[in-house]
PDB file of C-alpha atoms in Angstrom:
ATOM      1  CA  MET A   6      17.848  -1.755 -29.025  1.00 90.00           C
ATOM      2  CA  THR A   7      20.871   0.468 -28.385  1.00 94.00           C
ATOM      3  CA  ALA A   8      21.325   4.023 -27.192  1.00 94.00           C
ATOM      4  CA  GLU A   9      21.788   5.158 -30.779  1.00 94.00           C
ATOM      5  CA  ASP A  10      18.602   3.340 -31.815  1.00 93.00           C
ATOM      6  CA  VAL A  11      16.702   5.309 -29.174  1.00 92.00           C
ATOM      7  CA  ARG A  12      18.272   8.562 -30.341  1.00 93.00           C
ATOM      8  CA  ALA A  13      17.180   7.842 -33.902  1.00 92.00           C
ATOM      9  CA  ALA A  14      13.667   6.913 -32.746  1.00 93.00           C
ATOM     10  CA  THR A  15      13.152   9.967 -30.546  1.00 94.00           C
ATOM     11  CA  ASP A  16      15.479  12.616 -31.986  1.00 89.00           C
ATOM     12  CA  VAL A  17      16.860  13.525 -28.557  1.00 94.00           C
ATOM     13  CA  SER A  18      20.026  15.605 -28.608  1.00 95.00           C
ATOM     14  CA  ARG A  19      23.497  14.134 -28.297  1.00 95.00           C
ATOM     15  CA  GLU A  20      23.853  15.841 -24.905  1.00 96.00           C
ATOM     16  CA  THR A  21      20.586  14.309 -23.686  1.00 96.00           C
ATOM     17  CA  LEU A  22      21.689  10.879 -24.893  1.00 97.00           C
ATOM     18  CA  THR A  23      24.949  11.202 -22.940  1.00 97.00           C
ATOM     19  CA  ARG A  24      22.998  11.975 -19.780  1.00 98.00           C
ATOM     20  CA  LEU A  25      20.664   9.038 -20.419  1.00 98.00           C
ATOM     21  CA  GLU A  26      23.692   6.780 -20.833  1.00 97.00           C
ATOM     22  CA  ALA A  27      24.949   7.977 -17.437  1.00 98.00           C
ATOM     23  CA  TYR A  28      21.545   7.119 -15.953  1.00 98.00           C
ATOM     24  CA  VAL A  29      21.568   3.635 -17.493  1.00 97.00           C
ATOM     25  CA  ASP A  30      25.100   2.980 -16.177  1.00 97.00           C
ATOM     26  CA  LEU A  31      24.053   4.037 -12.682  1.00 97.00           C
ATOM     27  CA  LEU A  32      20.895   1.919 -12.867  1.00 97.00           C
ATOM     28  CA  ALA A  33      22.948  -1.174 -13.682  1.00 95.00           C
ATOM     29  CA  LYS A  34      25.315  -0.510 -10.757  1.00 95.00           C
ATOM     30  CA  TRP A  35      22.577   0.076  -8.190  1.00 96.00           C
ATOM     31  CA  GLN A  36      20.446  -2.834  -9.407  1.00 94.00           C
ATOM     32  CA  LYS A  37      22.958  -5.217  -7.818  1.00 90.00           C
ATOM     33  CA  ALA A  38      21.980  -3.952  -4.352  1.00 92.00           C
ATOM     34  CA  VAL A  39      18.517  -2.429  -4.837  1.00 93.00           C
ATOM     35  CA  ASN A  40      15.685  -4.019  -6.833  1.00 91.00           C
ATOM     36  CA  LEU A  41      14.935  -1.018  -9.066  1.00 93.00           C
ATOM     37  CA  VAL A  42      13.606  -2.821 -12.160  1.00 93.00           C
ATOM     38  CA  GLY A  43      12.950  -6.389 -13.189  1.00 90.00           C
ATOM     39  CA  PRO A  44      16.427  -7.949 -13.513  1.00 90.00           C
ATOM     40  CA  SER A  45      15.662  -9.509 -16.901  1.00 90.00           C
ATOM     41  CA  THR A  46      14.664  -6.106 -18.345  1.00 91.00           C
ATOM     42  CA  LEU A  47      18.206  -4.743 -18.034  1.00 90.00           C
ATOM     43  CA  LYS A  48      19.154  -6.777 -21.099  1.00 92.00           C
ATOM     44  CA  ASP A  49      16.780  -4.580 -23.105  1.00 94.00           C
ATOM     45  CA  VAL A  50      16.979  -1.461 -20.968  1.00 95.00           C
ATOM     46  CA  TRP A  51      16.954   1.041 -23.838  1.00 95.00           C
ATOM     47  CA  ARG A  52      13.641  -0.228 -25.194  1.00 94.00           C
ATOM     48  CA  ARG A  53      11.920  -1.456 -22.031  1.00 94.00           C
ATOM     49  CA  HIS A  54      12.705   1.578 -19.910  1.00 95.00           C
ATOM     50  CA  ILE A  55      14.245   4.507 -21.796  1.00 97.00           C
ATOM     51  CA  LEU A  56      12.155   4.483 -24.979  1.00 97.00           C
ATOM     52  CA  ASP A  57       9.128   3.424 -22.930  1.00 96.00           C
ATOM     53  CA  SER A  58       9.503   6.646 -20.922  1.00 97.00           C
ATOM     54  CA  LEU A  59      10.551   8.923 -23.782  1.00 97.00           C
ATOM     55  CA  GLN A  60       7.486   7.986 -25.836  1.00 97.00           C
ATOM     56  CA  LEU A  61       5.493  10.304 -23.534  1.00 97.00           C
ATOM     57  CA  MET A  62       7.431  13.372 -24.673  1.00 96.00           C
ATOM     58  CA  PRO A  63       5.277  14.200 -27.748  1.00 95.00           C
ATOM     59  CA  TYR A  64       2.181  14.291 -25.522  1.00 95.00           C
ATOM     60  CA  SER A  65       3.685  16.341 -22.687  1.00 93.00           C
ATOM     61  CA  PRO A  66       2.216  19.874 -22.740  1.00 89.00           C
ATOM     62  CA  GLU A  67       4.996  22.259 -23.714  1.00 81.00           C
ATOM     63  CA  GLN A  68       3.500  25.114 -21.715  1.00 77.00           C
ATOM     64  CA  SER A  69       3.533  23.144 -18.459  1.00 79.00           C
ATOM     65  CA  ALA A  70       6.076  24.426 -15.932  1.00 87.00           C
ATOM     66  CA  SER A  71       5.459  21.708 -13.364  1.00 95.00           C
ATOM     67  CA  ALA A  72       5.054  17.940 -13.372  1.00 97.00           C
ATOM     68  CA  LEU A  73       4.514  15.110 -10.921  1.00 97.00           C
ATOM     69  CA  ASP A  74       5.632  11.494 -11.335  1.00 97.00           C
ATOM     70  CA  LEU A  75       3.784   9.140  -8.987  1.00 96.00           C
ATOM     71  CA  GLY A  76       5.520   6.073  -7.577  1.00 94.00           C
ATOM     72  CA  SER A  77       8.738   6.862  -9.418  1.00 95.00           C
ATOM     73  CA  GLY A  78      10.705   3.774  -8.398  1.00 94.00           C
ATOM     74  CA  ALA A  79      13.770   3.881 -10.627  1.00 96.00           C
ATOM     75  CA  GLY A  80      12.670   7.203 -12.135  1.00 96.00           C
ATOM     76  CA  LEU A  81      10.504   5.764 -14.872  1.00 97.00           C
ATOM     77  CA  PRO A  82       9.105   7.686 -16.576  1.00 97.00           C
ATOM     78  CA  GLY A  83       9.647  10.877 -14.524  1.00 97.00           C
ATOM     79  CA  LEU A  84      13.425  11.103 -14.283  1.00 98.00           C
ATOM     80  CA  VAL A  85      13.887  10.142 -17.924  1.00 98.00           C
ATOM     81  CA  LEU A  86      11.364  12.810 -18.951  1.00 97.00           C
ATOM     82  CA  ALA A  87      13.156  15.408 -16.839  1.00 97.00           C
ATOM     83  CA  ILE A  88      16.476  14.508 -18.464  1.00 97.00           C
ATOM     84  CA  ALA A  89      14.756  14.958 -21.837  1.00 96.00           C
ATOM     85  CA  GLY A  90      13.494  18.421 -20.929  1.00 94.00           C
ATOM     86  CA  VAL A  91      10.208  18.250 -18.981  1.00 95.00           C
ATOM     87  CA  LYS A  92      10.325  21.177 -16.542  1.00 94.00           C
ATOM     88  CA  GLY A  93       9.566  21.350 -12.841  1.00 96.00           C
ATOM     89  CA  MET A  94       9.448  17.595 -12.242  1.00 97.00           C
ATOM     90  CA  THR A  95       8.802  16.177  -8.781  1.00 97.00           C
ATOM     91  CA  LEU A  96       9.404  12.465  -8.276  1.00 98.00           C
ATOM     92  CA  VAL A  97       7.299  10.857  -5.521  1.00 97.00           C
ATOM     93  CA  GLU A  98       8.678   7.673  -3.954  1.00 97.00           C
ATOM     94  CA  SER A  99       8.166   6.089  -0.527  1.00 96.00           C
ATOM     95  CA  ASP A 100      11.048   3.577  -0.571  1.00 96.00           C
ATOM     96  CA  ALA A 101      14.139   5.131   1.044  1.00 97.00           C
ATOM     97  CA  ARG A 102      16.630   3.129  -1.037  1.00 97.00           C
ATOM     98  CA  LYS A 103      14.938   4.126  -4.281  1.00 97.00           C
ATOM     99  CA  VAL A 104      14.855   7.750  -3.103  1.00 97.00           C
ATOM    100  CA  ALA A 105      18.615   7.575  -2.561  1.00 97.00           C
ATOM    101  CA  PHE A 106      19.033   6.242  -6.092  1.00 98.00           C
ATOM    102  CA  LEU A 107      16.822   8.965  -7.578  1.00 98.00           C
ATOM    103  CA  ARG A 108      18.782  11.718  -5.851  1.00 98.00           C
ATOM    104  CA  GLU A 109      22.091  10.248  -6.979  1.00 98.00           C
ATOM    105  CA  ALA A 110      20.775   9.814 -10.539  1.00 98.00           C
ATOM    106  CA  ALA A 111      19.649  13.436 -10.609  1.00 98.00           C
ATOM    107  CA  ARG A 112      23.116  14.509  -9.440  1.00 98.00           C
ATOM    108  CA  VAL A 113      24.989  12.314 -11.923  1.00 98.00           C
ATOM    109  CA  THR A 114      22.835  13.385 -14.872  1.00 98.00           C
ATOM    110  CA  GLU A 115      22.800  17.047 -13.751  1.00 97.00           C
ATOM    111  CA  THR A 116      19.008  17.133 -13.831  1.00 97.00           C
ATOM    112  CA  GLU A 117      17.057  19.759 -11.921  1.00 96.00           C
ATOM    113  CA  LEU A 118      14.119  18.156 -10.123  1.00 97.00           C
ATOM    114  CA  GLU A 119      12.653  17.467  -6.689  1.00 97.00           C
ATOM    115  CA  VAL A 120      12.542  14.058  -5.045  1.00 98.00           C
ATOM    116  CA  PHE A 121       9.819  13.692  -2.415  1.00 97.00           C
ATOM    117  CA  HIS A 122      10.370  10.841   0.048  1.00 98.00           C
ATOM    118  CA  GLY A 123       7.001   9.699   1.333  1.00 96.00           C
ATOM    119  CA  ARG A 124       3.544   8.521   0.417  1.00 94.00           C
ATOM    120  CA  ILE A 125       1.702  10.431  -2.289  1.00 93.00           C
ATOM    121  CA  GLU A 126      -0.983  11.501   0.181  1.00 91.00           C
ATOM    122  CA  ARG A 127       1.647  13.353   2.231  1.00 94.00           C
ATOM    123  CA  LEU A 128       3.012  15.420  -0.641  1.00 94.00           C
ATOM    124  CA  PRO A 129       2.756  19.129   0.242  1.00 94.00           C
ATOM    125  CA  ALA A 130       0.012  21.041  -1.551  1.00 92.00           C
ATOM    126  CA  ARG A 131       0.814  22.176  -5.091  1.00 93.00           C
ATOM    127  CA  LYS A 132      -0.763  22.363  -8.531  1.00 95.00           C
ATOM    128  CA  VAL A 133       0.919  20.841 -11.580  1.00 96.00           C
ATOM    129  CA  GLY A 134       0.197  20.758 -15.290  1.00 96.00           C
ATOM    130  CA  LEU A 135       1.296  17.176 -15.915  1.00 97.00           C
ATOM    131  CA  VAL A 136       1.031  13.935 -13.926  1.00 97.00           C
ATOM    132  CA  THR A 137       2.747  10.738 -15.055  1.00 97.00           C
ATOM    133  CA  ALA A 138       2.840   7.180 -13.734  1.00 96.00           C
ATOM    134  CA  ARG A 139       3.807   3.690 -14.807  1.00 93.00           C
ATOM    135  CA  ALA A 140       2.707   0.369 -13.281  1.00 79.00           C
ATOM    136  CA  LEU A 141       1.491   1.920 -10.027  1.00 82.00           C
ATOM    137  CA  THR A 142      -2.233   1.210  -9.636  1.00 90.00           C
ATOM    138  CA  SER A 143      -5.559   1.296 -11.487  1.00 92.00           C
ATOM    139  CA  VAL A 144      -6.844   4.334 -13.379  1.00 94.00           C
ATOM    140  CA  ALA A 145      -9.370   5.045 -10.614  1.00 93.00           C
ATOM    141  CA  GLY A 146      -6.622   4.805  -8.007  1.00 93.00           C
ATOM    142  CA  LEU A 147      -4.321   7.061 -10.008  1.00 94.00           C
ATOM    143  CA  LEU A 148      -7.010   9.705 -10.406  1.00 95.00           C
ATOM    144  CA  GLY A 149      -7.680   9.613  -6.684  1.00 93.00           C
ATOM    145  CA  TYR A 150      -4.011  10.390  -6.065  1.00 93.00           C
ATOM    146  CA  THR A 151      -3.845  12.917  -8.895  1.00 93.00           C
ATOM    147  CA  TRP A 152      -6.955  15.002  -8.262  1.00 91.00           C
ATOM    148  CA  PRO A 153      -5.628  17.170  -5.379  1.00 93.00           C
ATOM    149  CA  TYR A 154      -2.587  18.226  -7.425  1.00 95.00           C
ATOM    150  CA  LEU A 155      -3.733  18.618 -11.030  1.00 95.00           C
ATOM    151  CA  GLN A 156      -4.330  22.213 -12.074  1.00 94.00           C
ATOM    152  CA  PRO A 157      -7.307  23.176 -14.263  1.00 92.00           C
ATOM    153  CA  GLY A 158      -6.463  22.236 -17.826  1.00 91.00           C
ATOM    154  CA  GLY A 159      -3.807  19.799 -16.640  1.00 94.00           C
ATOM    155  CA  ARG A 160      -3.091  16.457 -18.253  1.00 96.00           C
ATOM    156  CA  CYS A 161      -2.350  12.919 -17.079  1.00 97.00           C
ATOM    157  CA  LEU A 162      -0.157  10.530 -19.045  1.00 97.00           C
ATOM    158  CA  PHE A 163      -0.240   6.961 -17.776  1.00 97.00           C
ATOM    159  CA  LEU A 164       1.535   3.969 -19.307  1.00 96.00           C
ATOM    160  CA  LYS A 165      -0.969   1.123 -19.291  1.00 95.00           C
ATOM    161  CA  GLY A 166      -1.378  -2.460 -20.496  1.00 91.00           C
ATOM    162  CA  ARG A 167      -4.089  -4.707 -21.879  1.00 89.00           C
ATOM    163  CA  GLY A 168      -6.499  -4.154 -18.961  1.00 91.00           C
ATOM    164  CA  VAL A 169      -6.851  -0.429 -19.593  1.00 94.00           C
ATOM    165  CA  ASP A 170     -10.420  -0.584 -20.959  1.00 94.00           C
ATOM    166  CA  ASP A 171     -11.663  -2.415 -17.861  1.00 94.00           C
ATOM    167  CA  GLU A 172      -9.873   0.112 -15.653  1.00 93.00           C
ATOM    168  CA  LEU A 173     -11.479   3.011 -17.507  1.00 94.00           C
ATOM    169  CA  LYS A 174     -14.918   1.457 -17.192  1.00 94.00           C
ATOM    170  CA  ALA A 175     -14.416   1.033 -13.453  1.00 92.00           C
ATOM    171  CA  ALA A 176     -13.296   4.651 -13.124  1.00 93.00           C
ATOM    172  CA  GLU A 177     -16.343   6.058 -14.955  1.00 91.00           C
ATOM    173  CA  SER A 178     -18.546   5.784 -11.870  1.00 89.00           C
ATOM    174  CA  LEU A 179     -16.323   8.264 -10.051  1.00 92.00           C
ATOM    175  CA  TRP A 180     -14.704  10.410 -12.724  1.00 93.00           C
ATOM    176  CA  GLU A 181     -15.568  12.288 -15.886  1.00 93.00           C
ATOM    177  CA  MET A 182     -12.696  12.833 -18.305  1.00 94.00           C
ATOM    178  CA  ARG A 183     -11.630  13.111 -21.916  1.00 96.00           C
ATOM    179  CA  VAL A 184      -9.787   9.951 -22.860  1.00 97.00           C
ATOM    180  CA  THR A 185      -7.246   9.579 -25.660  1.00 97.00           C
ATOM    181  CA  LYS A 186      -5.308   6.361 -26.203  1.00 96.00           C
ATOM    182  CA  TYR A 187      -2.103   6.148 -28.194  1.00 97.00           C
ATOM    183  CA  PRO A 188      -0.410   2.849 -29.090  1.00 96.00           C
ATOM    184  CA  SER A 189       2.716   2.021 -27.145  1.00 95.00           C
ATOM    185  CA  ARG A 190       5.966   1.976 -29.088  1.00 94.00           C
ATOM    186  CA  THR A 191       7.458  -0.642 -26.772  1.00 94.00           C
ATOM    187  CA  ALA A 192       4.696  -3.144 -25.966  1.00 90.00           C
ATOM    188  CA  PRO A 193       2.236  -4.645 -28.467  1.00 91.00           C
ATOM    189  CA  ASP A 194      -0.624  -4.613 -25.950  1.00 91.00           C
ATOM    190  CA  GLY A 195       0.393  -1.370 -24.230  1.00 93.00           C
ATOM    191  CA  VAL A 196      -1.106   2.102 -24.515  1.00 96.00           C
ATOM    192  CA  ILE A 197      -0.298   5.662 -23.569  1.00 97.00           C
ATOM    193  CA  LEU A 198      -3.391   6.869 -21.750  1.00 97.00           C
ATOM    194  CA  GLN A 199      -3.969  10.624 -21.964  1.00 97.00           C
ATOM    195  CA  LEU A 200      -6.615  12.023 -19.621  1.00 97.00           C
ATOM    196  CA  GLU A 201      -7.841  15.623 -19.597  1.00 96.00           C
ATOM    197  CA  GLY A 202     -10.836  17.590 -18.317  1.00 94.00           C
ATOM    198  CA  ILE A 203     -10.890  15.435 -15.198  1.00 93.00           C
ATOM    199  CA  ARG A 204     -13.575  16.047 -12.601  1.00 90.00           C
ATOM    200  CA  HIS A 205     -15.656  14.133 -10.087  1.00 88.00           C
ATOM    201  CA  VAL A 206     -18.909  12.712 -11.394  1.00 82.00           C
ATOM    202  CA  GLY A 207     -21.686  15.084 -10.429  1.00 70.00           C
ATOM    203  CA  ASP A 208     -19.505  18.194 -10.087  1.00 68.00           C
ATOM    204  CA  ALA A 209     -20.908  21.261 -11.824  1.00 55.00           C
TER     205      ALA A 209
END
């Protein structure tokens, strides 16, 4: 899959595509020194990473003015979503080298966002309308991280694989939520997990 294939599949603007191309170029350069993504995935970077992130755009609440991407790593999906137009994005990453990459990628792509260097638990208090994550931890673990920051009516969008149903079942003892699953456009056994109305079990 090429950059133009992704543009046709997502209808991003030409200007957005140019900024995504700058991100991909930078990712390839930094990958030589910092393990940002699986090395073999760079051969299919536009499908495995860019389209994989952009497929969340149709489910991102348009009215949200703030977003949080947990365990951003190389900026997937958070940085890509911010390039595509998601507002008020904060990327949370504890690895100093990856933080340096994220800040340079934001500069190169001229993307307004915040990069927080530290563990999720140490993020200063805030409330956001959207939380995203990819390949970080289980659904129950993600909700534990998310809960202090998600505003009432907020939404979570998590990229998940074949074990998602088991993860949801395990989370049900702690959390109540409305669950919607959308098929992944990049992985045959993957899903986009949309969670809303999240609250602790037993809360009024």
